[in-house]
Amino acid sequence: MSVLLDRFYAGPLKGMERKLLTWDQAPKTAWRATDLFSRRGMAHVIQHYGAEHQHGDCRAVMSLWSKYFLALTTYTGVAHNLLADRQLPLDLSRLGVVLGEDMLIDALVVEDTSTPLADTRAEARFLPLIHDTWGPAITCMAHNSGIAPRALWSNLGQYVDYLVGQLHTLPAAQHAAEAGEQLMTLRKLADGQRNPLFQPVRHCKNAEGDIEPIRRVCCIRYLLPGLGYCGNCPLACREKPEAQPPRRVANG
């Protein structure tokens, strides 16, 4: 790994780099991502992970489950993209996933090492992740659960926003943080398509006057028994005054 990646994984996301395995390191129970992100795979997730939540609203079940996949692909794929200018092979057609007994994703399985980015412009550098990893996964999760895709993109956006905030605390990583921030200010990507990660988070003052991130779309976790609104829910925080985006943000 690069020096910056080493420093990044020594911080709050310490150990995240160990969530990236090769096929010879992965257990035999690892799934091909194309099998997991299918009608049958999603039904398996909803049935077994849903049991952890009393088989509540399957849209909320899928939203909660998606966060583990979206967080892990962000904290590995986006970190390598921004800090090393390299693309991890995370497209669903080549990716594997390791599931725990609770059906949550424990690790990602890749076929080979990363490759240099083909285009380092902010509007282009994330296209492989958006089109080949997150896009098809989100489409599949939404289609098989009924949740709105924009809620899942919002789940993803809060992790990208958090990662960028962490980069601002990392010496010599300001250029990487700025590239990540730029992604979230673009309405369109290099291919002319709408950017699904455009302004996913608002930065607002809480009652103590501190700045905190508030997502723009609710993740609907409150629909599950025993779970309330999350700490950065827009439904619970509509009255908070909006502030200018901070250079450093806390994880919401």
Tab-separated table of N, CA, C and O in Angstrom, residues 117-242:
chain	number	residue	atom	x	y	z
A	117	LEU	N	-5.598	4.476	-12.112
A	117	LEU	CA	-6.809	5.079	-12.646
A	117	LEU	C	-6.602	5.504	-14.088
A	117	LEU	O	-5.561	6.057	-14.444
A	118	ALA	N	-7.596	5.262	-14.900
A	118	ALA	CA	-7.510	5.661	-16.308
A	118	ALA	C	-7.709	7.162	-16.474
A	118	ALA	O	-7.202	7.766	-17.422
A	119	ASP	N	-8.450	7.784	-15.557
A	119	ASP	CA	-8.756	9.205	-15.645
A	119	ASP	C	-8.893	9.731	-14.224
A	119	ASP	O	-9.718	9.233	-13.453
A	120	THR	N	-8.088	10.718	-13.855
A	120	THR	CA	-8.083	11.201	-12.474
A	120	THR	C	-8.956	12.439	-12.263
A	120	THR	O	-8.974	13.001	-11.168
A	121	ARG	N	-9.687	12.872	-13.270
A	121	ARG	CA	-10.614	13.981	-13.076
A	121	ARG	C	-11.726	13.552	-12.116
A	121	ARG	O	-12.169	12.403	-12.132
A	122	ALA	N	-12.194	14.487	-11.298
A	122	ALA	CA	-13.217	14.151	-10.298
A	122	ALA	C	-14.477	13.594	-10.938
A	122	ALA	O	-15.111	12.688	-10.396
A	123	GLU	N	-14.840	14.114	-12.113
A	123	GLU	CA	-16.065	13.671	-12.771
A	123	GLU	C	-15.909	12.326	-13.463
A	123	GLU	O	-16.879	11.749	-13.948
A	124	ALA	N	-14.670	11.794	-13.495
A	124	ALA	CA	-14.425	10.533	-14.203
A	124	ALA	C	-13.835	9.435	-13.325
A	124	ALA	O	-14.069	8.248	-13.582
A	125	ARG	N	-13.089	9.801	-12.294
A	125	ARG	CA	-12.317	8.807	-11.550
A	125	ARG	C	-13.192	7.801	-10.802
A	125	ARG	O	-12.747	6.699	-10.472
A	126	PHE	N	-14.440	8.153	-10.531
A	126	PHE	CA	-15.318	7.249	-9.787
A	126	PHE	C	-16.297	6.486	-10.684
A	126	PHE	O	-17.129	5.731	-10.181
A	127	LEU	N	-16.212	6.683	-11.986
A	127	LEU	CA	-17.163	6.031	-12.889
A	127	LEU	C	-17.171	4.508	-12.756
A	127	LEU	O	-18.249	3.900	-12.747
A	128	PRO	N	-16.012	3.837	-12.672
A	128	PRO	CA	-16.067	2.369	-12.521
A	128	PRO	C	-16.813	1.933	-11.263
A	128	PRO	O	-17.592	0.971	-11.306
A	129	LEU	N	-16.598	2.622	-10.155
A	129	LEU	CA	-17.314	2.272	-8.929
A	129	LEU	C	-18.815	2.525	-9.070
A	129	LEU	O	-19.641	1.700	-8.672
A	130	ILE	N	-19.167	3.657	-9.659
A	130	ILE	CA	-20.583	4.015	-9.792
A	130	ILE	C	-21.305	3.088	-10.757
A	130	ILE	O	-22.415	2.616	-10.477
A	131	HIS	N	-20.683	2.786	-11.888
A	131	HIS	CA	-21.361	2.013	-12.933
A	131	HIS	C	-21.229	0.499	-12.766
A	131	HIS	O	-22.140	-0.242	-13.161
A	132	ASP	N	-20.113	0.041	-12.191
A	132	ASP	CA	-19.843	-1.399	-12.170
A	132	ASP	C	-19.988	-2.039	-10.791
A	132	ASP	O	-20.073	-3.256	-10.681
A	133	THR	N	-19.998	-1.226	-9.749
A	133	THR	CA	-20.123	-1.765	-8.390
A	133	THR	C	-21.417	-1.277	-7.738
A	133	THR	O	-22.368	-2.037	-7.563
A	134	TRP	N	-21.457	-0.004	-7.392
A	134	TRP	CA	-22.612	0.521	-6.654
A	134	TRP	C	-23.889	0.524	-7.476
A	134	TRP	O	-24.945	0.143	-6.969
A	135	GLY	N	-23.805	0.945	-8.737
A	135	GLY	CA	-25.004	1.038	-9.561
A	135	GLY	C	-25.767	-0.269	-9.669
A	135	GLY	O	-26.959	-0.338	-9.322
A	136	PRO	N	-25.125	-1.350	-10.145
A	136	PRO	CA	-25.860	-2.616	-10.262
A	136	PRO	C	-26.280	-3.196	-8.914
A	136	PRO	O	-27.338	-3.811	-8.804
A	137	ALA	N	-25.470	-2.998	-7.877
A	137	ALA	CA	-25.847	-3.503	-6.554
A	137	ALA	C	-27.077	-2.768	-6.030
A	137	ALA	O	-28.022	-3.392	-5.526
A	138	ILE	N	-27.094	-1.452	-6.151
A	138	ILE	CA	-28.227	-0.663	-5.667
A	138	ILE	C	-29.482	-0.961	-6.480
A	138	ILE	O	-30.580	-1.091	-5.920
A	139	THR	N	-29.340	-1.085	-7.775
A	139	THR	CA	-30.486	-1.427	-8.612
A	139	THR	C	-31.095	-2.756	-8.181
A	139	THR	O	-32.320	-2.896	-8.064
A	140	CYS	N	-30.238	-3.738	-7.924
A	140	CYS	CA	-30.713	-5.059	-7.511
A	140	CYS	C	-31.383	-4.999	-6.145
A	140	CYS	O	-32.471	-5.566	-5.944
A	141	MET	N	-30.762	-4.318	-5.185
A	141	MET	CA	-31.344	-4.236	-3.844
A	141	MET	C	-32.693	-3.530	-3.876
A	141	MET	O	-33.639	-3.946	-3.207
A	142	ALA	N	-32.777	-2.458	-4.657
A	142	ALA	CA	-34.032	-1.710	-4.743
A	142	ALA	C	-35.122	-2.542	-5.415
A	142	ALA	O	-36.268	-2.596	-4.944
A	143	HIS	N	-34.779	-3.191	-6.505
A	143	HIS	CA	-35.765	-3.967	-7.265
A	143	HIS	C	-36.343	-5.109	-6.437
A	143	HIS	O	-37.539	-5.423	-6.550
A	144	ASN	N	-35.517	-5.721	-5.611
A	144	ASN	CA	-35.953	-6.909	-4.883
A	144	ASN	C	-36.493	-6.634	-3.485
A	144	ASN	O	-36.909	-7.574	-2.795
A	145	SER	N	-36.506	-5.364	-3.078
A	145	SER	CA	-37.044	-5.038	-1.763
A	145	SER	C	-38.111	-3.955	-1.809
A	145	SER	O	-38.908	-3.833	-0.879
A	146	GLY	N	-38.113	-3.153	-2.875
A	146	GLY	CA	-39.079	-2.071	-2.978
A	146	GLY	C	-38.591	-0.743	-2.439
A	146	GLY	O	-39.298	0.267	-2.546
A	147	ILE	N	-37.383	-0.695	-1.873
A	147	ILE	CA	-36.862	0.569	-1.368
A	147	ILE	C	-36.472	1.467	-2.536
A	147	ILE	O	-36.039	0.982	-3.596
A	148	ALA	N	-36.624	2.763	-2.368
A	148	ALA	CA	-36.249	3.707	-3.414
A	148	ALA	C	-34.731	3.721	-3.578
A	148	ALA	O	-34.003	3.791	-2.575
A	149	PRO	N	-34.225	3.651	-4.811
A	149	PRO	CA	-32.772	3.690	-5.018
A	149	PRO	C	-32.108	4.885	-4.369
A	149	PRO	O	-30.987	4.791	-3.859
A	150	ARG	N	-32.789	6.029	-4.351
A	150	ARG	CA	-32.155	7.236	-3.809
A	150	ARG	C	-31.863	7.084	-2.317
A	150	ARG	O	-30.924	7.705	-1.804
A	151	ALA	N	-32.622	6.252	-1.607
A	151	ALA	CA	-32.319	6.012	-0.199
A	151	ALA	C	-31.013	5.245	-0.048
A	151	ALA	O	-30.224	5.499	0.870
A	152	LEU	N	-30.777	4.309	-0.956
A	152	LEU	CA	-29.534	3.537	-0.911
A	152	LEU	C	-28.344	4.385	-1.339
A	152	LEU	O	-27.254	4.280	-0.761
A	153	TRP	N	-28.526	5.228	-2.353
A	153	TRP	CA	-27.448	6.157	-2.743
A	153	TRP	C	-27.151	7.108	-1.580
A	153	TRP	O	-25.990	7.505	-1.367
A	154	SER	N	-28.168	7.471	-0.823
A	154	SER	CA	-27.959	8.329	0.342
A	154	SER	C	-27.165	7.596	1.418
A	154	SER	O	-26.309	8.187	2.082
A	155	ASN	N	-27.452	6.300	1.598
A	155	ASN	CA	-26.636	5.503	2.518
A	155	ASN	C	-25.174	5.583	2.114
A	155	ASN	O	-24.283	5.798	2.946
A	156	LEU	N	-24.924	5.390	0.826
A	156	LEU	CA	-23.556	5.444	0.311
A	156	LEU	C	-22.949	6.823	0.517
A	156	LEU	O	-21.788	6.954	0.933
A	157	GLY	N	-23.727	7.854	0.228
A	157	GLY	CA	-23.205	9.214	0.309
A	157	GLY	C	-22.700	9.586	1.682
A	157	GLY	O	-21.707	10.312	1.813
A	158	GLN	N	-23.340	9.076	2.737
A	158	GLN	CA	-22.873	9.442	4.069
A	158	GLN	C	-21.509	8.819	4.354
A	158	GLN	O	-20.701	9.414	5.090
A	159	TYR	N	-21.225	7.653	3.762
A	159	TYR	CA	-19.911	7.044	3.971
A	159	TYR	C	-18.829	7.775	3.175
A	159	TYR	O	-17.707	7.954	3.661
A	160	VAL	N	-19.163	8.199	1.963
A	160	VAL	CA	-18.211	8.980	1.183
A	160	VAL	C	-17.910	10.292	1.909
A	160	VAL	O	-16.755	10.717	2.023
A	161	ASP	N	-18.943	10.933	2.425
A	161	ASP	CA	-18.776	12.179	3.159
A	161	ASP	C	-17.901	11.980	4.396
A	161	ASP	O	-17.019	12.792	4.695
A	162	TYR	N	-18.129	10.891	5.131
A	162	TYR	CA	-17.322	10.610	6.318
A	162	TYR	C	-15.873	10.366	5.943
A	162	TYR	O	-14.953	10.872	6.596
A	163	LEU	N	-15.651	9.592	4.890
A	163	LEU	CA	-14.287	9.313	4.462
A	163	LEU	C	-13.553	10.608	4.109
A	163	LEU	O	-12.399	10.806	4.500
A	164	VAL	N	-14.227	11.479	3.375
A	164	VAL	CA	-13.608	12.753	3.011
A	164	VAL	C	-13.266	13.556	4.264
A	164	VAL	O	-12.191	14.175	4.355
A	165	GLY	N	-14.143	13.528	5.251
A	165	GLY	CA	-13.849	14.211	6.501
A	165	GLY	C	-12.611	13.661	7.178
A	165	GLY	O	-11.798	14.414	7.729
A	166	GLN	N	-12.447	12.349	7.128
A	166	GLN	CA	-11.257	11.736	7.699
A	166	GLN	C	-9.998	12.138	6.939
A	166	GLN	O	-8.925	12.319	7.521
A	167	LEU	N	-10.112	12.275	5.632
A	167	LEU	CA	-8.950	12.671	4.831
A	167	LEU	C	-8.479	14.074	5.185
A	167	LEU	O	-7.282	14.375	5.103
A	168	HIS	N	-9.404	14.928	5.589
A	168	HIS	CA	-9.018	16.285	5.980
A	168	HIS	C	-8.165	16.286	7.242
A	168	HIS	O	-7.455	17.257	7.515
A	169	THR	N	-8.232	15.229	8.035
A	169	THR	CA	-7.429	15.147	9.253
A	169	THR	C	-6.078	14.481	8.999
A	169	THR	O	-5.259	14.399	9.912
A	170	LEU	N	-5.869	14.004	7.791
A	170	LEU	CA	-4.663	13.235	7.462
A	170	LEU	C	-3.635	14.145	6.808
A	170	LEU	O	-3.903	14.727	5.752
A	171	PRO	N	-2.464	14.308	7.405
A	171	PRO	CA	-1.433	15.153	6.791
A	171	PRO	C	-1.105	14.701	5.364
A	171	PRO	O	-1.045	13.513	5.079
A	172	ALA	N	-0.930	15.660	4.488
A	172	ALA	CA	-0.540	15.424	3.091
A	172	ALA	C	-1.647	14.781	2.255
A	172	ALA	O	-1.389	14.322	1.140
A	173	ALA	N	-2.889	14.764	2.765
A	173	ALA	CA	-3.984	14.154	2.004
A	173	ALA	C	-5.027	15.180	1.582
A	173	ALA	O	-6.134	14.809	1.194
A	174	GLN	N	-4.683	16.456	1.644
A	174	GLN	CA	-5.663	17.481	1.309
A	174	GLN	C	-6.119	17.393	-0.143
A	174	GLN	O	-7.287	17.611	-0.462
A	175	HIS	N	-5.190	17.054	-1.040
A	175	HIS	CA	-5.570	16.933	-2.459
A	175	HIS	C	-6.590	15.813	-2.647
A	175	HIS	O	-7.515	15.925	-3.457
A	176	ALA	N	-6.430	14.739	-1.880
A	176	ALA	CA	-7.364	13.614	-1.972
A	176	ALA	C	-8.725	14.015	-1.416
A	176	ALA	O	-9.772	13.700	-1.996
A	177	ALA	N	-8.724	14.730	-0.290
A	177	ALA	CA	-9.974	15.187	0.299
A	177	ALA	C	-10.713	16.125	-0.647
A	177	ALA	O	-11.937	16.036	-0.806
A	178	GLU	N	-9.970	17.010	-1.284
A	178	GLU	CA	-10.600	17.964	-2.212
A	178	GLU	C	-11.197	17.257	-3.425
A	178	GLU	O	-12.262	17.647	-3.912
A	179	ALA	N	-10.533	16.207	-3.905
A	179	ALA	CA	-11.083	15.445	-5.034
A	179	ALA	C	-12.376	14.741	-4.635
A	179	ALA	O	-13.337	14.683	-5.409
A	180	GLY	N	-12.409	14.204	-3.410
A	180	GLY	CA	-13.632	13.577	-2.925
A	180	GLY	C	-14.745	14.578	-2.739
A	180	GLY	O	-15.907	14.303	-3.067
A	181	GLU	N	-14.423	15.760	-2.216
A	181	GLU	CA	-15.423	16.811	-2.057
A	181	GLU	C	-15.977	17.253	-3.408
A	181	GLU	O	-17.176	17.498	-3.553
A	182	GLN	N	-15.079	17.348	-4.383
A	182	GLN	CA	-15.517	17.803	-5.702
A	182	GLN	C	-16.548	16.855	-6.295
A	182	GLN	O	-17.505	17.285	-6.936
A	183	LEU	N	-16.361	15.541	-6.070
A	183	LEU	CA	-17.339	14.578	-6.567
A	183	LEU	C	-18.730	14.932	-6.073
A	183	LEU	O	-19.704	14.866	-6.830
A	184	MET	N	-18.840	15.326	-4.817
A	184	MET	CA	-20.146	15.576	-4.218
A	184	MET	C	-20.726	16.947	-4.574
A	184	MET	O	-21.814	17.297	-4.136
A	185	THR	N	-19.993	17.723	-5.369
A	185	THR	CA	-20.520	19.011	-5.839
A	185	THR	C	-20.923	18.959	-7.309
A	185	THR	O	-21.484	19.930	-7.829
A	186	LEU	N	-20.644	17.843	-7.976
A	186	LEU	CA	-20.916	17.728	-9.413
A	186	LEU	C	-22.338	17.224	-9.649
A	186	LEU	O	-22.730	16.185	-9.117
A	187	ARG	N	-23.085	17.932	-10.472
A	187	ARG	CA	-24.426	17.466	-10.826
A	187	ARG	C	-24.375	16.354	-11.865
A	187	ARG	O	-25.237	15.475	-11.899
A	188	LYS	N	-23.356	16.389	-12.729
A	188	LYS	CA	-23.217	15.380	-13.776
A	188	LYS	C	-21.805	14.811	-13.778
A	188	LYS	O	-20.854	15.471	-13.383
A	189	LEU	N	-21.701	13.587	-14.256
A	189	LEU	CA	-20.416	12.909	-14.361
A	189	LEU	C	-19.848	13.088	-15.761
A	189	LEU	O	-20.474	13.666	-16.641
A	190	ALA	N	-18.652	12.558	-15.970
A	190	ALA	CA	-17.966	12.756	-17.250
A	190	ALA	C	-18.723	12.160	-18.423
A	190	ALA	O	-18.568	12.614	-19.562
A	191	ASP	N	-19.549	11.153	-18.178
A	191	ASP	CA	-20.313	10.523	-19.259
A	191	ASP	C	-21.639	11.232	-19.511
A	191	ASP	O	-22.452	10.771	-20.312
A	192	GLY	N	-21.875	12.351	-18.817
A	192	GLY	CA	-23.101	13.115	-19.009
A	192	GLY	C	-24.270	12.670	-18.154
A	192	GLY	O	-25.322	13.306	-18.157
A	193	GLN	N	-24.086	11.583	-17.409
A	193	GLN	CA	-25.167	11.069	-16.565
A	193	GLN	C	-25.263	11.857	-15.256
A	193	GLN	O	-24.283	12.452	-14.794
A	194	ARG	N	-26.459	11.855	-14.674
A	194	ARG	CA	-26.653	12.511	-13.378
A	194	ARG	C	-25.767	11.864	-12.323
A	194	ARG	O	-25.615	10.649	-12.278
A	195	ASN	N	-25.186	12.676	-11.470
A	195	ASN	CA	-24.333	12.176	-10.402
A	195	ASN	C	-25.208	11.778	-9.209
A	195	ASN	O	-25.784	12.638	-8.540
A	196	PRO	N	-25.323	10.482	-8.885
A	196	PRO	CA	-26.179	10.059	-7.772
A	196	PRO	C	-25.614	10.420	-6.404
A	196	PRO	O	-26.292	10.258	-5.393
A	197	LEU	N	-24.360	10.915	-6.386
A	197	LEU	CA	-23.727	11.311	-5.132
A	197	LEU	C	-23.631	12.829	-4.997
A	197	LEU	O	-22.837	13.335	-4.210
A	198	PHE	N	-24.467	13.539	-5.745
A	198	PHE	CA	-24.478	14.996	-5.655
A	198	PHE	C	-25.086	15.438	-4.327
A	198	PHE	O	-26.225	15.091	-4.003
A	199	GLN	N	-24.312	16.162	-3.536
A	199	GLN	CA	-24.740	16.721	-2.257
A	199	GLN	C	-25.581	15.737	-1.434
A	199	GLN	O	-26.747	16.003	-1.116
A	200	PRO	N	-25.018	14.604	-1.045
A	200	PRO	CA	-25.802	13.616	-0.288
A	200	PRO	C	-26.041	14.009	1.167
A	200	PRO	O	-26.903	13.439	1.831
A	201	VAL	N	-25.276	14.976	1.648
A	201	VAL	CA	-25.310	15.338	3.067
A	201	VAL	C	-25.368	16.856	3.213
A	201	VAL	O	-24.722	17.586	2.459
A	202	ARG	N	-26.190	17.339	4.165
A	202	ARG	CA	-26.159	18.738	4.574
A	202	ARG	C	-25.377	18.826	5.879
A	202	ARG	O	-25.394	17.899	6.685
A	203	HIS	N	-24.704	19.955	6.099
A	203	HIS	CA	-23.951	20.139	7.328
A	203	HIS	C	-24.650	21.215	8.151
A	203	HIS	O	-24.751	22.370	7.737
A	204	CYS	N	-25.157	20.797	9.309
A	204	CYS	CA	-26.032	21.659	10.112
A	204	CYS	C	-25.499	21.821	11.533
A	204	CYS	O	-24.744	20.987	12.032
A	205	LYS	N	-25.935	22.881	12.192
A	205	LYS	CA	-25.593	23.104	13.590
A	205	LYS	C	-26.564	22.347	14.490
A	205	LYS	O	-27.768	22.398	14.282
A	206	ASN	N	-26.012	21.648	15.467
A	206	ASN	CA	-26.881	20.983	16.441
A	206	ASN	C	-27.171	21.928	17.603
A	206	ASN	O	-26.786	23.103	17.586
A	207	ALA	N	-27.830	21.439	18.628
A	207	ALA	CA	-28.244	22.293	19.746
A	207	ALA	C	-27.057	22.898	20.484
A	207	ALA	O	-27.169	23.964	21.101
A	208	GLU	N	-25.906	22.228	20.397
A	208	GLU	CA	-24.711	22.731	21.066
A	208	GLU	C	-23.917	23.688	20.177
A	208	GLU	O	-22.882	24.205	20.581
A	209	GLY	N	-24.387	23.875	18.952
A	209	GLY	CA	-23.690	24.764	18.040
A	209	GLY	C	-22.605	24.099	17.223
A	209	GLY	O	-21.896	24.761	16.461
A	210	ASP	N	-22.444	22.782	17.371
A	210	ASP	CA	-21.446	22.046	16.589
A	210	ASP	C	-22.022	21.677	15.225
A	210	ASP	O	-23.229	21.496	15.076
A	211	ILE	N	-21.132	21.537	14.254
A	211	ILE	CA	-21.547	21.138	12.915
A	211	ILE	C	-21.616	19.620	12.834
A	211	ILE	O	-20.692	18.920	13.249
A	212	GLU	N	-22.723	19.106	12.311
A	212	GLU	CA	-22.852	17.662	12.115
A	212	GLU	C	-23.498	17.393	10.754
A	212	GLU	O	-24.239	18.235	10.225
A	213	PRO	N	-23.195	16.237	10.162
A	213	PRO	CA	-23.766	15.916	8.853
A	213	PRO	C	-25.182	15.360	8.984
A	213	PRO	O	-25.448	14.512	9.835
A	214	ILE	N	-26.091	15.839	8.156
A	214	ILE	CA	-27.467	15.344	8.116
A	214	ILE	C	-27.742	14.858	6.691
A	214	ILE	O	-27.612	15.615	5.732
A	215	ARG	N	-28.062	13.603	6.553
A	215	ARG	CA	-28.321	13.050	5.231
A	215	ARG	C	-29.578	13.677	4.630
A	215	ARG	O	-30.470	14.118	5.357
A	216	ARG	N	-29.666	13.714	3.313
A	216	ARG	CA	-30.796	14.352	2.651
A	216	ARG	C	-31.986	13.410	2.480
A	216	ARG	O	-33.113	13.861	2.314
A	217	VAL	N	-31.746	12.107	2.506
A	217	VAL	CA	-32.819	11.128	2.319
A	217	VAL	C	-32.786	10.145	3.481
A	217	VAL	O	-31.725	9.618	3.830
A	218	CYS	N	-33.936	9.890	4.061
A	218	CYS	CA	-34.026	8.986	5.208
A	218	CYS	C	-33.718	7.544	4.805
A	218	CYS	O	-34.115	7.079	3.741
A	219	CYS	N	-33.042	6.817	5.701
A	219	CYS	CA	-32.713	5.408	5.430
A	219	CYS	C	-33.837	4.468	5.861
A	219	CYS	O	-33.727	3.259	5.669
A	220	ILE	N	-34.877	4.984	6.468
A	220	ILE	CA	-36.096	4.295	6.933
A	220	ILE	C	-35.838	3.161	7.919
A	220	ILE	O	-36.662	2.266	8.074
A	221	ARG	N	-34.723	3.198	8.628
A	221	ARG	CA	-34.467	2.160	9.629
A	221	ARG	C	-35.517	2.180	10.742
A	221	ARG	O	-35.755	1.168	11.407
A	222	TYR	N	-36.155	3.342	10.960
A	222	TYR	CA	-37.155	3.462	12.022
A	222	TYR	C	-38.364	2.558	11.786
A	222	TYR	O	-39.171	2.336	12.700
A	223	LEU	N	-38.507	2.008	10.575
A	223	LEU	CA	-39.614	1.104	10.290
A	223	LEU	C	-39.408	-0.287	10.895
A	223	LEU	O	-40.331	-1.097	10.913
A	224	LEU	N	-38.201	-0.561	11.378
A	224	LEU	CA	-37.925	-1.864	11.976
A	224	LEU	C	-38.201	-1.839	13.474
A	224	LEU	O	-37.949	-0.827	14.142
A	225	PRO	N	-38.726	-2.930	14.022
A	225	PRO	CA	-39.040	-2.982	15.453
A	225	PRO	C	-37.808	-2.679	16.300
A	225	PRO	O	-36.723	-3.218	16.068
A	226	GLY	N	-37.979	-1.772	17.254
A	226	GLY	CA	-36.909	-1.485	18.198
A	226	GLY	C	-35.885	-0.479	17.735
A	226	GLY	O	-34.992	-0.107	18.510
A	227	LEU	N	-35.973	-0.031	16.488
A	227	LEU	CA	-35.003	0.942	15.976
A	227	LEU	C	-35.699	2.279	15.760
A	227	LEU	O	-36.787	2.347	15.196
A	228	GLY	N	-35.040	3.328	16.181
A	228	GLY	CA	-35.584	4.663	15.979
A	228	GLY	C	-34.878	5.355	14.826
A	228	GLY	O	-34.313	4.717	13.932
A	229	TYR	N	-34.921	6.673	14.859
A	229	TYR	CA	-34.218	7.449	13.843
A	229	TYR	C	-32.722	7.387	14.116
A	229	TYR	O	-32.286	7.378	15.259
A	230	CYS	N	-31.926	7.370	13.051
A	230	CYS	CA	-30.473	7.401	13.232
A	230	CYS	C	-30.040	8.825	13.574
A	230	CYS	O	-30.819	9.781	13.446
A	231	GLY	N	-28.795	8.979	13.989
A	231	GLY	CA	-28.314	10.261	14.477
A	231	GLY	C	-28.279	11.365	13.442
A	231	GLY	O	-28.258	12.546	13.799
A	232	ASN	N	-28.259	11.020	12.162
A	232	ASN	CA	-28.214	12.061	11.123
A	232	ASN	C	-29.435	11.984	10.210
A	232	ASN	O	-29.366	12.283	9.025
A	233	CYS	N	-30.591	11.602	10.787
A	233	CYS	CA	-31.815	11.454	10.002
A	233	CYS	C	-32.408	12.809	9.634
A	233	CYS	O	-32.549	13.679	10.505
A	234	PRO	N	-32.767	13.031	8.395
A	234	PRO	CA	-33.368	14.310	8.006
A	234	PRO	C	-34.789	14.483	8.549
A	234	PRO	O	-35.248	15.607	8.729
A	235	LEU	N	-35.480	13.384	8.837
A	235	LEU	CA	-36.841	13.492	9.366
A	235	LEU	C	-36.844	14.043	10.781
A	235	LEU	O	-37.735	14.787	11.174
A	236	ALA	N	-35.819	13.679	11.547
A	236	ALA	CA	-35.753	14.121	12.938
A	236	ALA	C	-35.034	15.459	13.077
A	236	ALA	O	-35.008	16.025	14.159
A	237	CYS	N	-34.468	15.969	11.994
A	237	CYS	CA	-33.587	17.125	12.108
A	237	CYS	C	-33.943	18.245	11.140
A	237	CYS	O	-33.103	19.045	10.772
A	238	ARG	N	-35.192	18.298	10.721
A	238	ARG	CA	-35.555	19.280	9.700
A	238	ARG	C	-35.410	20.721	10.155
A	238	ARG	O	-35.220	21.616	9.346
A	239	GLU	N	-35.528	20.968	11.459
A	239	GLU	CA	-35.516	22.343	11.945
A	239	GLU	C	-34.123	22.893	12.183
A	239	GLU	O	-33.965	24.045	12.542
A	240	LYS	N	-33.092	22.081	11.987
A	240	LYS	CA	-31.741	22.566	12.243
A	240	LYS	C	-31.295	23.511	11.129
A	240	LYS	O	-31.475	23.213	9.954
A	241	PRO	N	-30.699	24.665	11.480
A	241	PRO	CA	-30.252	25.604	10.453
A	241	PRO	C	-29.091	25.031	9.670
A	241	PRO	O	-28.209	24.383	10.226
A	242	GLU	N	-29.099	25.243	8.356
A	242	GLU	CA	-28.032	24.738	7.511
A	242	GLU	C	-26.809	25.626	7.611
A	242	GLU	O	-26.900	26.844	7.702
